[in-house]
């Protein structure tokens, strides 16, 4: 245990550990809002666009996190401007991103290796730019979600209120789309495509089953994401395993163990 603690506190892993922890705290919150809007597939669609954008950016000499952010933001903006709702739009994003990513990987000097790195994750190679991007995402989320949250809730449960008062609802939908796009871009280029998607989807799915209120949904989402991330980081290092698949397996395990608590927690809260 002491040896493992020493590894976790090793300066070599300090930046990757902190980068991933920031993402593990904020991505589940974004996932909860996407789940509320019944657009959880957004995470996977934006992740594919981010991976494709990262490869295109690298081919042009840009850092992966910059290219990935531009790709995801472009997709999120297009989706908002076209006023596309539901998971169909994200299904097309998955197909476009997947095809673009493989074609770029096959036809540039970057090669297949880097494409696989984006899919599997390259957290252990995260640098200060990735840490800065994750910190910026946390700051933007902390500033935007208190304003966006009540409006997204109202749009979900009282859509006629916006229509009756001629409110420009596209502003908060666009805000959430762009925030989710930025989150998936940073997450994909560090945690990997499926690792980032798992952090957005699994904690939110579990919290919707367990939590008795919206506030507890957000709290549990962040706790499950952060806790699962720390466990996965320690296990992957201790057993010398790739981080992305370990993270996904840990989150699925937490969901399987904790989901039966839902009824009991709801009953006790009532």
Coordinates of C-alpha atoms in Angstrom, one line a residue:
X1 CA 0.0 0.0 0.0
X2 CA 2.8 2.4 0.9
X3 CA 4.5 1.5 -2.4
X4 CA 1.4 2.3 -4.3
X5 CA 0.9 5.6 -2.5
X6 CA 4.4 6.5 -3.4
X7 CA 3.8 5.8 -7.0
X8 CA 0.6 7.9 -7.0
X9 CA 2.4 10.8 -5.4
X10 CA 5.4 10.4 -7.7
X11 CA 6.0 13.7 -9.6
X12 CA 6.1 11.7 -12.8
X13 CA 2.3 11.0 -12.4
X14 CA 1.3 14.2 -10.6
X15 CA 0.1 16.1 -13.7
X16 CA -1.7 13.1 -15.3
X17 CA -3.4 12.3 -12.0
X18 CA -4.6 15.8 -11.4
X19 CA -5.7 16.3 -15.0
X20 CA -7.8 13.2 -15.0
X21 CA -9.2 13.9 -11.5
X22 CA -10.5 17.3 -12.7
X23 CA -12.1 15.7 -15.7
X24 CA -13.6 12.9 -13.6
X25 CA -15.3 15.5 -11.4
X26 CA -16.8 17.6 -14.2
X27 CA -17.6 15.2 -17.0
X28 CA -20.3 13.3 -14.9
X29 CA -22.0 16.6 -14.2
X30 CA -22.2 17.4 -17.9
X31 CA -23.5 13.8 -18.4
X32 CA -26.3 14.4 -15.9
X33 CA -27.5 17.4 -17.9
X34 CA -27.3 15.4 -21.2
X35 CA -29.2 12.5 -19.5
X36 CA -31.8 15.0 -18.3
X37 CA -32.2 16.2 -21.9
X38 CA -32.3 12.6 -23.1
X39 CA -29.2 13.2 -25.3
X40 CA -26.7 11.0 -23.5
X41 CA -25.4 9.8 -26.9
X42 CA -24.0 13.3 -27.3
X43 CA -20.9 12.2 -25.4
X44 CA -20.1 9.5 -27.8
X45 CA -20.8 11.6 -30.9
X46 CA -18.7 14.5 -29.7
X47 CA -15.9 12.2 -28.6
X48 CA -15.7 10.8 -32.1
X49 CA -15.6 14.3 -33.6
X50 CA -12.9 15.3 -31.0
X51 CA -10.8 12.3 -31.9
X52 CA -11.0 13.1 -35.6
X53 CA -10.3 16.8 -34.9
X54 CA -7.3 15.9 -32.8
X55 CA -5.8 13.8 -35.6
X56 CA -6.4 16.5 -38.2
X57 CA -4.9 19.0 -35.8
X58 CA -1.8 16.9 -35.2
X59 CA -1.4 16.4 -39.0
X60 CA -1.4 20.2 -39.2
X61 CA 1.0 20.7 -36.4
X62 CA -1.5 21.6 -33.7
X63 CA -1.6 20.0 -30.2
X64 CA -4.2 17.2 -29.9
X65 CA -6.2 19.0 -27.3
X66 CA -6.5 22.1 -29.6
X67 CA -7.6 20.1 -32.7
X68 CA -9.9 18.0 -30.6
X69 CA -11.6 21.0 -29.1
X70 CA -12.1 22.6 -32.5
X71 CA -13.6 19.4 -33.9
X72 CA -16.0 18.9 -31.0
X73 CA -17.0 22.6 -30.9
X74 CA -17.7 22.6 -34.6
X75 CA -20.1 19.6 -34.2
X76 CA -21.8 21.1 -31.2
X77 CA -22.3 24.4 -32.9
X78 CA -23.7 22.9 -36.1
X79 CA -26.1 20.7 -34.0
X80 CA -27.3 23.8 -32.1
X81 CA -27.7 26.0 -35.2
X82 CA -29.6 23.3 -37.0
X83 CA -31.8 22.9 -33.9
X84 CA -31.4 19.1 -34.0
X85 CA -32.7 17.4 -31.0
X86 CA -32.5 13.8 -29.8
X87 CA -29.9 11.1 -30.3
X88 CA -30.2 10.9 -34.1
X89 CA -27.9 13.9 -34.6
X90 CA -25.3 12.3 -32.4
X91 CA -25.6 9.1 -34.3
X92 CA -24.5 10.9 -37.4
X93 CA -21.7 12.6 -35.4
X94 CA -20.4 9.1 -34.5
X95 CA -20.4 7.9 -38.1
X96 CA -18.7 11.1 -39.4
X97 CA -16.1 11.2 -36.7
X98 CA -15.3 7.5 -36.9
X99 CA -14.9 7.6 -40.7
X100 CA -12.8 10.8 -40.6
X101 CA -10.6 9.5 -37.8
X102 CA -9.7 6.3 -39.6
X103 CA -9.2 8.0 -43.0
X104 CA -6.9 10.6 -41.5
X105 CA -5.0 8.0 -39.6
X106 CA -4.6 5.8 -42.7
X107 CA -3.6 8.7 -45.0
X108 CA -1.2 10.8 -43.0
X109 CA 2.3 10.3 -41.5
X110 CA 0.6 10.2 -38.0
X111 CA -0.4 6.6 -38.7
X112 CA -2.5 4.1 -36.9
X113 CA -0.6 4.2 -33.6
X114 CA -1.7 7.7 -32.7
X115 CA -5.3 6.9 -33.7
X116 CA -5.3 3.9 -31.3
X117 CA -3.8 6.1 -28.6
X118 CA -6.7 8.5 -28.9
X119 CA -9.2 5.6 -28.7
X120 CA -7.4 4.0 -25.7
X121 CA -6.3 7.2 -24.0
X122 CA -2.9 8.7 -23.3
X123 CA -3.5 10.0 -19.7
X124 CA 0.0 9.0 -18.6
X125 CA 1.5 11.3 -21.2
X126 CA -0.7 14.3 -20.2
X127 CA 1.2 17.5 -19.9
X128 CA 0.7 21.0 -18.6
X129 CA -1.3 22.0 -21.6
X130 CA -3.8 19.1 -20.9
X131 CA -3.9 20.1 -17.2
X132 CA -4.6 23.8 -18.2
X133 CA -7.4 22.7 -20.5
X134 CA -9.0 20.5 -17.8
X135 CA -8.7 23.4 -15.3
X136 CA -10.3 25.8 -17.8
X137 CA -13.1 23.3 -18.4
X138 CA -13.8 23.2 -14.6
X139 CA -13.7 27.0 -14.3
X140 CA -16.1 27.4 -17.3
X141 CA -18.4 24.7 -15.9
X142 CA -18.5 26.3 -12.5
X143 CA -19.3 29.7 -14.0
X144 CA -21.9 28.4 -16.6
X145 CA -23.8 25.5 -14.9
X146 CA -25.4 27.6 -12.1
X147 CA -26.9 29.8 -14.9
X148 CA -27.6 27.0 -17.4
X149 CA -28.9 24.4 -14.9
X150 CA -32.3 26.0 -13.9
X151 CA -33.0 26.9 -17.5
X152 CA -32.2 23.4 -18.8
X153 CA -34.5 22.0 -16.0
X154 CA -37.3 24.4 -17.0
X155 CA -36.9 23.6 -20.7
X156 CA -37.2 19.9 -19.9
X157 CA -40.2 20.0 -17.6
X158 CA -42.0 23.2 -18.6
X159 CA -41.3 23.8 -22.3
X160 CA -44.5 25.8 -22.7
X161 CA -43.2 28.4 -20.3
X162 CA -40.5 29.4 -22.8
X163 CA -42.9 29.4 -25.7
X164 CA -45.5 31.5 -23.8
X165 CA -42.9 34.1 -22.8
X166 CA -41.0 34.1 -26.1
X167 CA -37.7 33.2 -24.4
X168 CA -34.6 32.5 -26.6
X169 CA -34.2 29.0 -25.4
X170 CA -31.5 28.3 -28.0
X171 CA -29.0 30.3 -25.9
X172 CA -28.9 27.8 -23.0
X173 CA -29.2 24.8 -25.3
X174 CA -26.2 26.1 -27.3
X175 CA -24.4 26.8 -24.0
X176 CA -24.8 23.3 -22.8
X177 CA -23.9 21.9 -26.3
X178 CA -20.6 23.9 -26.4
X179 CA -19.7 23.0 -22.8
X180 CA -20.3 19.3 -23.5
X181 CA -18.3 19.6 -26.7
X182 CA -15.4 21.2 -24.9
X183 CA -15.6 18.6 -22.1
X184 CA -15.6 15.7 -24.5
X185 CA -12.7 17.2 -26.5
X186 CA -10.4 17.5 -23.5
X187 CA -11.6 14.1 -22.1
X188 CA -11.1 12.2 -25.3
X189 CA -7.6 13.5 -25.9
X190 CA -6.5 12.5 -22.4
X191 CA -8.7 9.7 -21.1
X192 CA -9.5 8.2 -24.5
X193 CA -12.7 8.0 -26.5
X194 CA -14.4 5.3 -24.5
X195 CA -13.0 6.4 -21.1
X196 CA -14.4 9.9 -21.6
X197 CA -17.8 8.5 -22.7
X198 CA -17.9 6.2 -19.7
X199 CA -17.3 9.1 -17.3
X200 CA -20.2 11.1 -18.9
X201 CA -22.6 8.2 -19.2
X202 CA -22.2 5.7 -16.3
X203 CA -22.2 8.0 -13.2
X204 CA -25.1 10.0 -14.6
X205 CA -27.1 6.8 -15.4
X206 CA -26.4 5.4 -11.9
X207 CA -27.3 8.6 -10.2
X208 CA -30.6 8.9 -12.1
X209 CA -31.5 5.4 -10.6
X210 CA -30.3 6.1 -7.1
X211 CA -30.6 9.8 -6.3
X212 CA -33.8 11.2 -4.8
X213 CA -33.4 14.7 -6.0
X214 CA -31.6 16.7 -8.7
X215 CA -29.1 18.1 -6.3
X216 CA -28.1 14.6 -5.2
X217 CA -28.0 13.4 -8.8
X218 CA -25.3 16.0 -9.4
X219 CA -23.4 15.2 -6.2
X220 CA -23.5 11.4 -6.7
X221 CA -22.5 11.8 -10.4
X222 CA -19.3 13.7 -9.4
X223 CA -18.5 11.3 -6.5
X224 CA -18.9 8.2 -8.6
X225 CA -16.9 9.6 -11.4
X226 CA -14.1 10.9 -9.1
X227 CA -14.0 7.7 -7.0
X228 CA -14.1 5.4 -10.0
X229 CA -11.3 7.4 -11.6
X230 CA -9.0 7.2 -8.5
X231 CA -9.6 3.5 -8.1
X232 CA -8.9 2.9 -11.8
X233 CA -5.7 5.0 -11.7
X234 CA -4.4 3.0 -8.8
X235 CA -5.4 -0.4 -10.2
X236 CA -4.0 0.3 -13.7
X237 CA -0.6 1.4 -12.2
X238 CA -0.5 -1.5 -9.7
X239 CA -1.3 -4.2 -12.3
X240 CA 0.5 -2.5 -15.2
X241 CA -2.7 -2.3 -17.3
X242 CA -3.9 0.3 -19.9
X243 CA -5.9 3.0 -18.1
X244 CA -8.9 3.4 -20.4
X245 CA -10.2 -0.2 -20.3
X246 CA -9.6 -0.3 -16.5
X247 CA -11.6 2.9 -16.0
X248 CA -14.5 1.6 -18.0
X249 CA -14.5 -1.8 -16.2
X250 CA -14.4 0.0 -12.7
X251 CA -17.3 2.3 -13.6
X252 CA -19.4 -0.6 -14.9
X253 CA -18.5 -2.6 -11.7
X254 CA -19.6 0.4 -9.5
X255 CA -22.9 0.6 -11.5
X256 CA -23.6 -3.1 -11.1
X257 CA -22.9 -3.0 -7.3
X258 CA -24.6 0.3 -6.5
X259 CA -27.7 0.3 -8.8
X260 CA -29.7 -2.1 -6.5
X261 CA -29.5 0.5 -3.8
X262 CA -31.8 2.8 -5.7
X263 CA -35.1 1.7 -4.3
X264 CA -33.8 1.7 -0.7
X265 CA -32.3 5.1 -1.0
X266 CA -35.4 6.6 -2.4
X267 CA -37.6 5.0 0.2
X268 CA -35.3 6.2 3.0
X269 CA -35.3 9.8 1.6
X270 CA -39.1 9.8 1.5

